[in-house]
Tab-separated table of C-alpha atoms and ligand atoms in Angstrom:
chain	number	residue	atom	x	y	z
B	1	UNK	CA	-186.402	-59.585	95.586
B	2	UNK	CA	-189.184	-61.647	97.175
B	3	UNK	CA	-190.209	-65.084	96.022
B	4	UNK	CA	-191.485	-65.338	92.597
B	5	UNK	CA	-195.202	-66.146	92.289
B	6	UNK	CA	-197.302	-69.445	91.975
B	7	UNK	CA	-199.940	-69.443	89.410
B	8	UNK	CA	-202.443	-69.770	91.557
B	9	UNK	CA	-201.498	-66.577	93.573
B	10	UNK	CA	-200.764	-64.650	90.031
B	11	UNK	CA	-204.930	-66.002	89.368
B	12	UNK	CA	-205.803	-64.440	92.789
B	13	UNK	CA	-203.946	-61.068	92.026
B	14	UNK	CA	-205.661	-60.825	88.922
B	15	UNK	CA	-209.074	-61.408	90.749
B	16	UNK	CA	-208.452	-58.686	92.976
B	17	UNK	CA	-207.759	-61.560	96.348
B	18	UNK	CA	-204.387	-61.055	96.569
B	19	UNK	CA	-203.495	-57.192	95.825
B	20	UNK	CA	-199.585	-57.420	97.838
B	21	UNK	CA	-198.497	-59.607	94.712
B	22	UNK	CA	-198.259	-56.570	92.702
B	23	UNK	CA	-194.747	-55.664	94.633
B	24	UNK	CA	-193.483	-58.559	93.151
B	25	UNK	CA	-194.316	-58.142	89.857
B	26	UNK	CA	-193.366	-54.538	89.606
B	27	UNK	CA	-189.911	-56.344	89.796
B	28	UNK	CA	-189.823	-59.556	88.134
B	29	UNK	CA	-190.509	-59.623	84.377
B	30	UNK	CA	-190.473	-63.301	84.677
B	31	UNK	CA	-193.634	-63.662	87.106
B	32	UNK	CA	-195.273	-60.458	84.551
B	33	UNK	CA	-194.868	-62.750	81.508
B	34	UNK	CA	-196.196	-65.793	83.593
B	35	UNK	CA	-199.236	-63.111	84.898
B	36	UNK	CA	-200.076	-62.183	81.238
B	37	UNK	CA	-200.154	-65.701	80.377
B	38	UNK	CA	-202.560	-66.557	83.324
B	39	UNK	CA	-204.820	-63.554	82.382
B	40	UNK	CA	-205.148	-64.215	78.969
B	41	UNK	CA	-206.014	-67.950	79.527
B	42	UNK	CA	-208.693	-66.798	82.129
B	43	UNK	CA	-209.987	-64.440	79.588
B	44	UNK	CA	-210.531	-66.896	77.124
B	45	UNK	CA	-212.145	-69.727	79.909
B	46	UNK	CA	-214.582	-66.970	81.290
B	47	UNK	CA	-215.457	-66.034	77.920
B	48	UNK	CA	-216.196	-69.249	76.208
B	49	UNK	CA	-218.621	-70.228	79.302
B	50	UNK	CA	-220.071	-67.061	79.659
B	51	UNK	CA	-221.206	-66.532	76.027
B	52	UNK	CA	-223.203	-69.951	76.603
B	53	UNK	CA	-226.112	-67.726	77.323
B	54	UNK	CA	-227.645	-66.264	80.390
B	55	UNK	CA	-230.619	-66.065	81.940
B	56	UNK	CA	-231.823	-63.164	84.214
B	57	UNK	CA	-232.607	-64.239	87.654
B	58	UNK	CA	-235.820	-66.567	87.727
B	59	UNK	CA	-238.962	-64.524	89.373
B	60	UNK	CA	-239.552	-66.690	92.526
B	61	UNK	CA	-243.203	-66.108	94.138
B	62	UNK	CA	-242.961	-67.904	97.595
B	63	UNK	CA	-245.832	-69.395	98.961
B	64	UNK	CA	-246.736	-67.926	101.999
B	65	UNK	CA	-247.390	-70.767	104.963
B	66	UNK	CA	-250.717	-71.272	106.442
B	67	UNK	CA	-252.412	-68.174	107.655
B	68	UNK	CA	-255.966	-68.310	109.231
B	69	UNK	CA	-256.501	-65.244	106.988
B	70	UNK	CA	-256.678	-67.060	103.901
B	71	UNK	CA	-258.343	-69.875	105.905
B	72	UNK	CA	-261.648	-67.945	106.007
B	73	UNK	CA	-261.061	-67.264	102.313
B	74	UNK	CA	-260.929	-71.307	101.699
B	75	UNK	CA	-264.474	-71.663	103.520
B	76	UNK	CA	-265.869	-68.754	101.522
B	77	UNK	CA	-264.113	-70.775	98.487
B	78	UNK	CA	-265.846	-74.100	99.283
B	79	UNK	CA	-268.701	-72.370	99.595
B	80	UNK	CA	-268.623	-70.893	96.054
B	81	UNK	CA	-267.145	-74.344	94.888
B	82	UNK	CA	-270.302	-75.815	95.568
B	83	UNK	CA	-272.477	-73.824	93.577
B	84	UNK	CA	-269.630	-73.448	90.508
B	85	UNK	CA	-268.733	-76.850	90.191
B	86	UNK	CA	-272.305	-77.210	88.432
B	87	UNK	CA	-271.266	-74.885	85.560
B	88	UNK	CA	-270.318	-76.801	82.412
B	89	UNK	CA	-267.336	-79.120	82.663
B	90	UNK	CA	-265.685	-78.036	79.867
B	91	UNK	CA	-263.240	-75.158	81.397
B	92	UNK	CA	-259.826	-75.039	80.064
B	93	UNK	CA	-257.594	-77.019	82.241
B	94	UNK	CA	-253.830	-74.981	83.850
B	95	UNK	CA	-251.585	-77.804	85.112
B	96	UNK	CA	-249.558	-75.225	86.940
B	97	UNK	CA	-250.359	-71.568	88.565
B	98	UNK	CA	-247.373	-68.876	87.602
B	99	UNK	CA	-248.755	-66.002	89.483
B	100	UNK	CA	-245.771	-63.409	88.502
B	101	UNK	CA	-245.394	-60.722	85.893
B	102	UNK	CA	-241.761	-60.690	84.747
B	103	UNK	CA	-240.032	-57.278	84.832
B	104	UNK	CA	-237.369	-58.503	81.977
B	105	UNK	CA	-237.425	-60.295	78.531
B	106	UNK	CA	-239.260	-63.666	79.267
B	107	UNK	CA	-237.546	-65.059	82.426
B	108	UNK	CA	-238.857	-68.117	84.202
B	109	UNK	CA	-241.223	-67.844	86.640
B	110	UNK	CA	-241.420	-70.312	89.240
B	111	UNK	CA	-243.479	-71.145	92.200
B	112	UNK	CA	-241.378	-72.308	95.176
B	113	UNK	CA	-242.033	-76.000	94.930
B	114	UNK	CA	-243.426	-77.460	98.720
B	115	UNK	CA	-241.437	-81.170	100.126
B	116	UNK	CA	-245.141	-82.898	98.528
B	117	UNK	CA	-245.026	-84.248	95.413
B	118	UNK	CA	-246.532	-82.089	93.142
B	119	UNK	CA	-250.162	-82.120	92.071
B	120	UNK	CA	-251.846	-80.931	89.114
B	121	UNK	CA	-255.110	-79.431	89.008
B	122	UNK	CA	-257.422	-81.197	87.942
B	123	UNK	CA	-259.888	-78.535	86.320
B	124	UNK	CA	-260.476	-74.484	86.794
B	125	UNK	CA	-263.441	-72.979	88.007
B	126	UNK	CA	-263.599	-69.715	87.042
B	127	UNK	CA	-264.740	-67.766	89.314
B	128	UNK	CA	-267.171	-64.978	88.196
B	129	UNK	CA	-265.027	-62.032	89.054
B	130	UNK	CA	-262.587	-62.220	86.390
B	131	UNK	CA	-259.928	-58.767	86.956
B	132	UNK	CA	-256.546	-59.117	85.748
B	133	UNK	CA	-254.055	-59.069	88.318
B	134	UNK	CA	-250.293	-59.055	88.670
B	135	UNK	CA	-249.626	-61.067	91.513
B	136	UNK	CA	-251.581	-63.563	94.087
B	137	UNK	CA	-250.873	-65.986	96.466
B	138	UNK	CA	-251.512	-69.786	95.677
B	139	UNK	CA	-253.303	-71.121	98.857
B	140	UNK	CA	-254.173	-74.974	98.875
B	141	UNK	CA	-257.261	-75.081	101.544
B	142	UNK	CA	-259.356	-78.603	101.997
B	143	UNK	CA	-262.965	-78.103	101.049
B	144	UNK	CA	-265.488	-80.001	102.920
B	145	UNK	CA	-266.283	-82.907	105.131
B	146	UNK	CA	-264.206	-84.902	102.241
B	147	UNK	CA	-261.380	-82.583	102.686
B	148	UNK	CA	-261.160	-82.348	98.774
B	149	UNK	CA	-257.724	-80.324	97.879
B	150	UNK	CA	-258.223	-77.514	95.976
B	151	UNK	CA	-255.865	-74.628	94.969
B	152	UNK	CA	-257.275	-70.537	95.329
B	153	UNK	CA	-255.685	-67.857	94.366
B	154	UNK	CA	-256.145	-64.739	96.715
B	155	UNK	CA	-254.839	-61.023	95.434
B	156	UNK	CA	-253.274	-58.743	97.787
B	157	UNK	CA	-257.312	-57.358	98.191
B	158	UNK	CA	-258.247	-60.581	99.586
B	159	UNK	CA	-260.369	-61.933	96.820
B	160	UNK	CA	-260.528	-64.861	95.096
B	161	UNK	CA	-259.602	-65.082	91.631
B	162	UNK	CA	-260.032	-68.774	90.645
B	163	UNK	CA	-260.198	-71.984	92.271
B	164	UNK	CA	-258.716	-75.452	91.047
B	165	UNK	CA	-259.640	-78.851	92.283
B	166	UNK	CA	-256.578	-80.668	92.861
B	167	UNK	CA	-255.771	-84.480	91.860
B	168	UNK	CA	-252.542	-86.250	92.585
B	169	UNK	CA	-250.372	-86.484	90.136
B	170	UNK	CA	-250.997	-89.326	87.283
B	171	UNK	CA	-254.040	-90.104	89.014
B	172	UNK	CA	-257.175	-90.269	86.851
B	173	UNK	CA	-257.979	-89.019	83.114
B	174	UNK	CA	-257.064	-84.568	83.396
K	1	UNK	CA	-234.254	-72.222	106.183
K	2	UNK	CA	-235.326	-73.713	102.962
K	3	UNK	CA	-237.259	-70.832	102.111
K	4	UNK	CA	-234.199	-69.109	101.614
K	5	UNK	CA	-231.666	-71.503	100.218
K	6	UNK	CA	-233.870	-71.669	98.000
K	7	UNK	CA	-234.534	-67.836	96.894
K	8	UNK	CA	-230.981	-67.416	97.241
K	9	UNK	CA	-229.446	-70.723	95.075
K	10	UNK	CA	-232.289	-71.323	92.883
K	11	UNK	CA	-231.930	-68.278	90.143
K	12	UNK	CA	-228.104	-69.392	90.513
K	13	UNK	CA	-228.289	-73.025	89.937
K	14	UNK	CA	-231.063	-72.221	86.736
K	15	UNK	CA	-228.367	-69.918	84.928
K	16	UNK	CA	-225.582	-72.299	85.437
K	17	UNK	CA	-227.658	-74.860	84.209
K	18	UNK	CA	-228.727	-72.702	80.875
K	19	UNK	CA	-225.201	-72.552	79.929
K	20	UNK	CA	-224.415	-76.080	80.451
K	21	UNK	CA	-227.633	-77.948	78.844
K	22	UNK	CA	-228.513	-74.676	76.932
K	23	UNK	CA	-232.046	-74.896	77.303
K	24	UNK	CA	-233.796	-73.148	79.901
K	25	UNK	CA	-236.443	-76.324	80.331
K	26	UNK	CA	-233.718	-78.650	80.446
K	27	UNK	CA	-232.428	-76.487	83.157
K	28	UNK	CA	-235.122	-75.881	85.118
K	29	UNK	CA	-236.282	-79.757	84.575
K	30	UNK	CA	-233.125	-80.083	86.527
K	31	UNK	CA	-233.149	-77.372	89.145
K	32	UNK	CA	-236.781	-78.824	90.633
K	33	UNK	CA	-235.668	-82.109	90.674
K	34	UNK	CA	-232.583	-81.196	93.216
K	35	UNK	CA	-234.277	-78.722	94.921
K	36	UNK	CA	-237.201	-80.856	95.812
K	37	UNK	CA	-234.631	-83.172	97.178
K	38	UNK	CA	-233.126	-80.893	98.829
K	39	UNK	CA	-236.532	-80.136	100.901
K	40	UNK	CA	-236.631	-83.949	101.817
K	41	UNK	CA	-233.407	-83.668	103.634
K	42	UNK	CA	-234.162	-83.913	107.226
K	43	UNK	CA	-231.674	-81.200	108.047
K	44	UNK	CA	-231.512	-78.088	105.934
K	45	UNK	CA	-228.841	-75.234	105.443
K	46	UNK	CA	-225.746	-74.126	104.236
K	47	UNK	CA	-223.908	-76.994	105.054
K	48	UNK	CA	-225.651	-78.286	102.277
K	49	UNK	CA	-224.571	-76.183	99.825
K	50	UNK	CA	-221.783	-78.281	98.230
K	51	UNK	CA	-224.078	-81.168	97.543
K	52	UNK	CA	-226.605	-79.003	95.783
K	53	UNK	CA	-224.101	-77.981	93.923
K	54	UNK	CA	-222.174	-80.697	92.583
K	55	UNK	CA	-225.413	-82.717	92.138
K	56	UNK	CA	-226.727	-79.900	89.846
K	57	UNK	CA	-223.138	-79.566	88.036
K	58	UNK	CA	-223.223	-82.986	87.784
K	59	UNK	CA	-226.739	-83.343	86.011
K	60	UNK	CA	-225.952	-80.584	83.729
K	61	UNK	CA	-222.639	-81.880	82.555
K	62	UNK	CA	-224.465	-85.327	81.838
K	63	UNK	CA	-227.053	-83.627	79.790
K	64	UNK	CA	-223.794	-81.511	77.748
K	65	UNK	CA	-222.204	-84.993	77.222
K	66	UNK	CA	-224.554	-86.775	75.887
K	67	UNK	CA	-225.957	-84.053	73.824
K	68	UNK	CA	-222.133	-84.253	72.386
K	69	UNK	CA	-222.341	-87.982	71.829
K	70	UNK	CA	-225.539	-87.480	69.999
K	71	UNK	CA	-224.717	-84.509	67.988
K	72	UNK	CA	-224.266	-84.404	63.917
K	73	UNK	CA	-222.416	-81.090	63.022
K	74	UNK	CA	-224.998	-79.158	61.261
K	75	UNK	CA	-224.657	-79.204	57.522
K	76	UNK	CA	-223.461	-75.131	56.344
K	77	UNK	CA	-225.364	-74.182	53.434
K	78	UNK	CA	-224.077	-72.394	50.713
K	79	UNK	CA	-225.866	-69.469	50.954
K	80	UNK	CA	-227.279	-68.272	54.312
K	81	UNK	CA	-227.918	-64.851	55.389
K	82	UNK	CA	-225.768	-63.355	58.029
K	83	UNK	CA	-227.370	-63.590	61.146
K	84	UNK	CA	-228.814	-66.753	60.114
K	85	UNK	CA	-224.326	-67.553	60.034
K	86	UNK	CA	-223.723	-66.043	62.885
K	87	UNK	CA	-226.396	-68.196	65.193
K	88	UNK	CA	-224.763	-71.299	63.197
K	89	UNK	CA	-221.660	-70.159	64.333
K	90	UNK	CA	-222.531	-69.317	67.812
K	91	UNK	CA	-224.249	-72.848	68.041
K	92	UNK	CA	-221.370	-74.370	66.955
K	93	UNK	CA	-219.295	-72.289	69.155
K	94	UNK	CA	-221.154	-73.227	72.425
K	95	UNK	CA	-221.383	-77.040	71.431
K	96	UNK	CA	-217.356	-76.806	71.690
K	97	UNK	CA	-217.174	-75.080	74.797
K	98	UNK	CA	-219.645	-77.585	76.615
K	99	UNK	CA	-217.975	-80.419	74.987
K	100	UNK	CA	-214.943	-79.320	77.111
K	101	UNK	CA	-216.654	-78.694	79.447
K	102	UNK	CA	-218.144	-82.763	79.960
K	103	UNK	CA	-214.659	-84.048	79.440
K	104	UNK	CA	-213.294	-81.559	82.295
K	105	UNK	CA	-213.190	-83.239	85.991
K	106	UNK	CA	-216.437	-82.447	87.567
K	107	UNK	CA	-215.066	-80.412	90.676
K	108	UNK	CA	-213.178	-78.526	88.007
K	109	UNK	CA	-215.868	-77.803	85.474
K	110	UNK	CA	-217.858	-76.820	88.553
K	111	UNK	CA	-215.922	-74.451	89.853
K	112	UNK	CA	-215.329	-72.656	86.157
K	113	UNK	CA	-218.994	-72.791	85.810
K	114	UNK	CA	-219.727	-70.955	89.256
K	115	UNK	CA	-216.916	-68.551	89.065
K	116	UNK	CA	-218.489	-67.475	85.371
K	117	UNK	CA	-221.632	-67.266	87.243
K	118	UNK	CA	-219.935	-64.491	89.183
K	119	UNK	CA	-219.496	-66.568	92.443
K	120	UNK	CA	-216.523	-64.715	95.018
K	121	UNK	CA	-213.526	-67.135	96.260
K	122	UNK	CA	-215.406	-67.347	99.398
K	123	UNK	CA	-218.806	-68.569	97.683
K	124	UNK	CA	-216.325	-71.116	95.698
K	125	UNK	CA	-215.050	-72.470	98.669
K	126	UNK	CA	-218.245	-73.233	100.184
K	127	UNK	CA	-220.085	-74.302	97.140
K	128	UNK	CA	-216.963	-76.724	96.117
K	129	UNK	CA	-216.095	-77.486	99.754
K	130	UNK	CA	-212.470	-76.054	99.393
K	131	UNK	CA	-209.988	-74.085	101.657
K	132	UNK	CA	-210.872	-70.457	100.862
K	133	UNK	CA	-206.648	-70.155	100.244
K	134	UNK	CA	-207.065	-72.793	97.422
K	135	UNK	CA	-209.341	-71.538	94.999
K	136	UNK	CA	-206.681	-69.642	93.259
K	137	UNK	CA	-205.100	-72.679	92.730
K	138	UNK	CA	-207.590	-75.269	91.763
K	139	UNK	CA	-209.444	-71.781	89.409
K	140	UNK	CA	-206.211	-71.441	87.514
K	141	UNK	CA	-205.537	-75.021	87.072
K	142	UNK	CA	-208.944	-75.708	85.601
K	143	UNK	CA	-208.944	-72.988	83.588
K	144	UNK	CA	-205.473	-74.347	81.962
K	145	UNK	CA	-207.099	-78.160	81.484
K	146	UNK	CA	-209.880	-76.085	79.951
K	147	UNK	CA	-207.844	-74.405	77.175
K	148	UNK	CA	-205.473	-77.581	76.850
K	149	UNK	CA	-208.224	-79.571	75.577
K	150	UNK	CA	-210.239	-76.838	73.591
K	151	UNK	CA	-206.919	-76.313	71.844
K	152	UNK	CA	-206.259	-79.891	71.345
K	153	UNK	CA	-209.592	-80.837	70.244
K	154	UNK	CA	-210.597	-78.127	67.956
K	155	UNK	CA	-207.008	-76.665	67.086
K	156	UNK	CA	-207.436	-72.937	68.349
K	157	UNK	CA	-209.008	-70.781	70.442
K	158	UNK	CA	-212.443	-70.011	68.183
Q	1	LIG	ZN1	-191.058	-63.517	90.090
């Protein structure tokens, strides 16, 4: 008979890593008892941690990197940033963009996050075209001679769906 | 390269983190916060793997143990309707199991949490920075400490 089984090797059988164990046991009640004892133990470990909850996957929405593309749409955005930032002040604020539309019960979306600290925008602009959409890509473009940050967000069309100024973070009154 | 570390770890790291702080806020409070330094290293990739996560194991399992320490057992009423019982139960349940979980060594309540979240011996070994012939060993050992204490702390195994 060949050498009786380590616990670790019975855990590995069990998990399907070490299938040649199973000669073994076919002949050695002892290492069968030890095996049941392993499995049962495993069963009860996976169990407990599993039942803790789950979440389904996040929805991640990467941000695509520069692309002279959307550059033309952050000129045509300043442009229309001049004229909107007129418009009363009193626009609801969003402190962060989710631009996703989960396909399962209420999982978080998230927006990749970029090596900068993050920055919150400051206040929305709506822009006058106001379509609901189910995804977008966040583009930060620099508006003007003062290079003021601002945040668009560009459907798949090419348009522009809203525009937030962007402050850094804990700067100022929101 | 952090691109995809990041699409591929991040959903992974969130549900790990669910289970051990149980709340998904908590979680992904957490998550951002070692993926953003993650981005700062100056160079990225797999090899970085076992620090992201042991530093996210890590976080979580602070947040389970001091939830524990700060815990009061709530107060059963005398007459609750049954799912309202069950959820009490199940609450009660989990608040065991991470208990355990914060009093287990950190590499081993790592690698239980990553093998629940489905991870293969060879993920393990590079997520825990282990020989690929050892995670049988080190699994079955922490799953043993893990019962031990449940059993000696609460008495059985419910
Ligand atoms: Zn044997």
């Amino acid at each position: 008979m060949s050498m009786c089984l380590t616990d670790g090797q019975l855990r590995e059988y069990l998990d399907g890593e070490f299938p040649a164990a199973g000669a073994h046991l076919l002949e050695c009640g002892e290492c069968r008892g030890r095996c049941e004892t392993v499995r049962e133990c495993g069963v009860f470990v996976m169990d407990s941690i599993r039942s803790l909850g789950h979440v389904d996957a996040p929805v991640i929405v990467m941000r695509r990197r520069f692309d002279w593309r959307f550059a033309t749409a952050g000129v045509l955005a300043a442009g229309l940033a001049a004229w909107f930032v007129l418009l009363p002040k009193s626009q609801p604020k969003i402190e962060h963009v989710v631009v996703s539309k989960p396909p399962v019960v209420n999982p978080p979306a998230v927006v990749a996050p970029v090596k900068t600290v993050v920055k919150r925008a400051k206040k929305k602009i709506a822009m006058p075209d106001e379509d609901s959409f189910e995804t977008a890509v966040v583009m930060r473009v620099a508006l003007g001679p003062d290079e003021v940050l601002a945040d668009v967000l560009v459907t798949p069309d090419g348009r522009i769906h809203a525009l937030c100024l962007v402050t850094e973070e804990g700067e100022g009154q929101e | 390269m952090f691109e995809q570390l990041f699409a591929t770890h991040y959903p992974r790291v969130v549900s790990m983190l669910v289970r051990v702080t149980g709340t998904r806020a908590r979680a992904e409070e957490i998550a951002a916060d070692v993926f953003s330094k993650l981005a700062s290293q100056p160079k990225g990739g797999e090899d970085l793997l076992p620090w992201l996560y042991r530093t996210a194991s890590n976080a979580g399992l602070d947040v389970a143990r001091a939830n524990a320490r700060a815990r009061k057992l709530p107060a059963v009423p005398d007459r609750v309707e049954p799912e309202a019982l069950d959820k009490l139960l199940q609450a009660e349940r989990d608040a065991k199991v991470r208990r355990v979980l914060g009093e287990l060594k950190p590499r081993d309540a790592e690698l239980l949490l990553l093998r629940a979240e489905g991870m293969s011996y060879k993920e393990l070994a590079a997520a825990c920075e282990v020989s690929a012939g050892s995670v049988g060993t080190l699994l079955v050992r922490a799953e043993a400490e893990f019962a031990r204490r449940y059993q000696a702390r609460f008495g059985d195994r419910r």
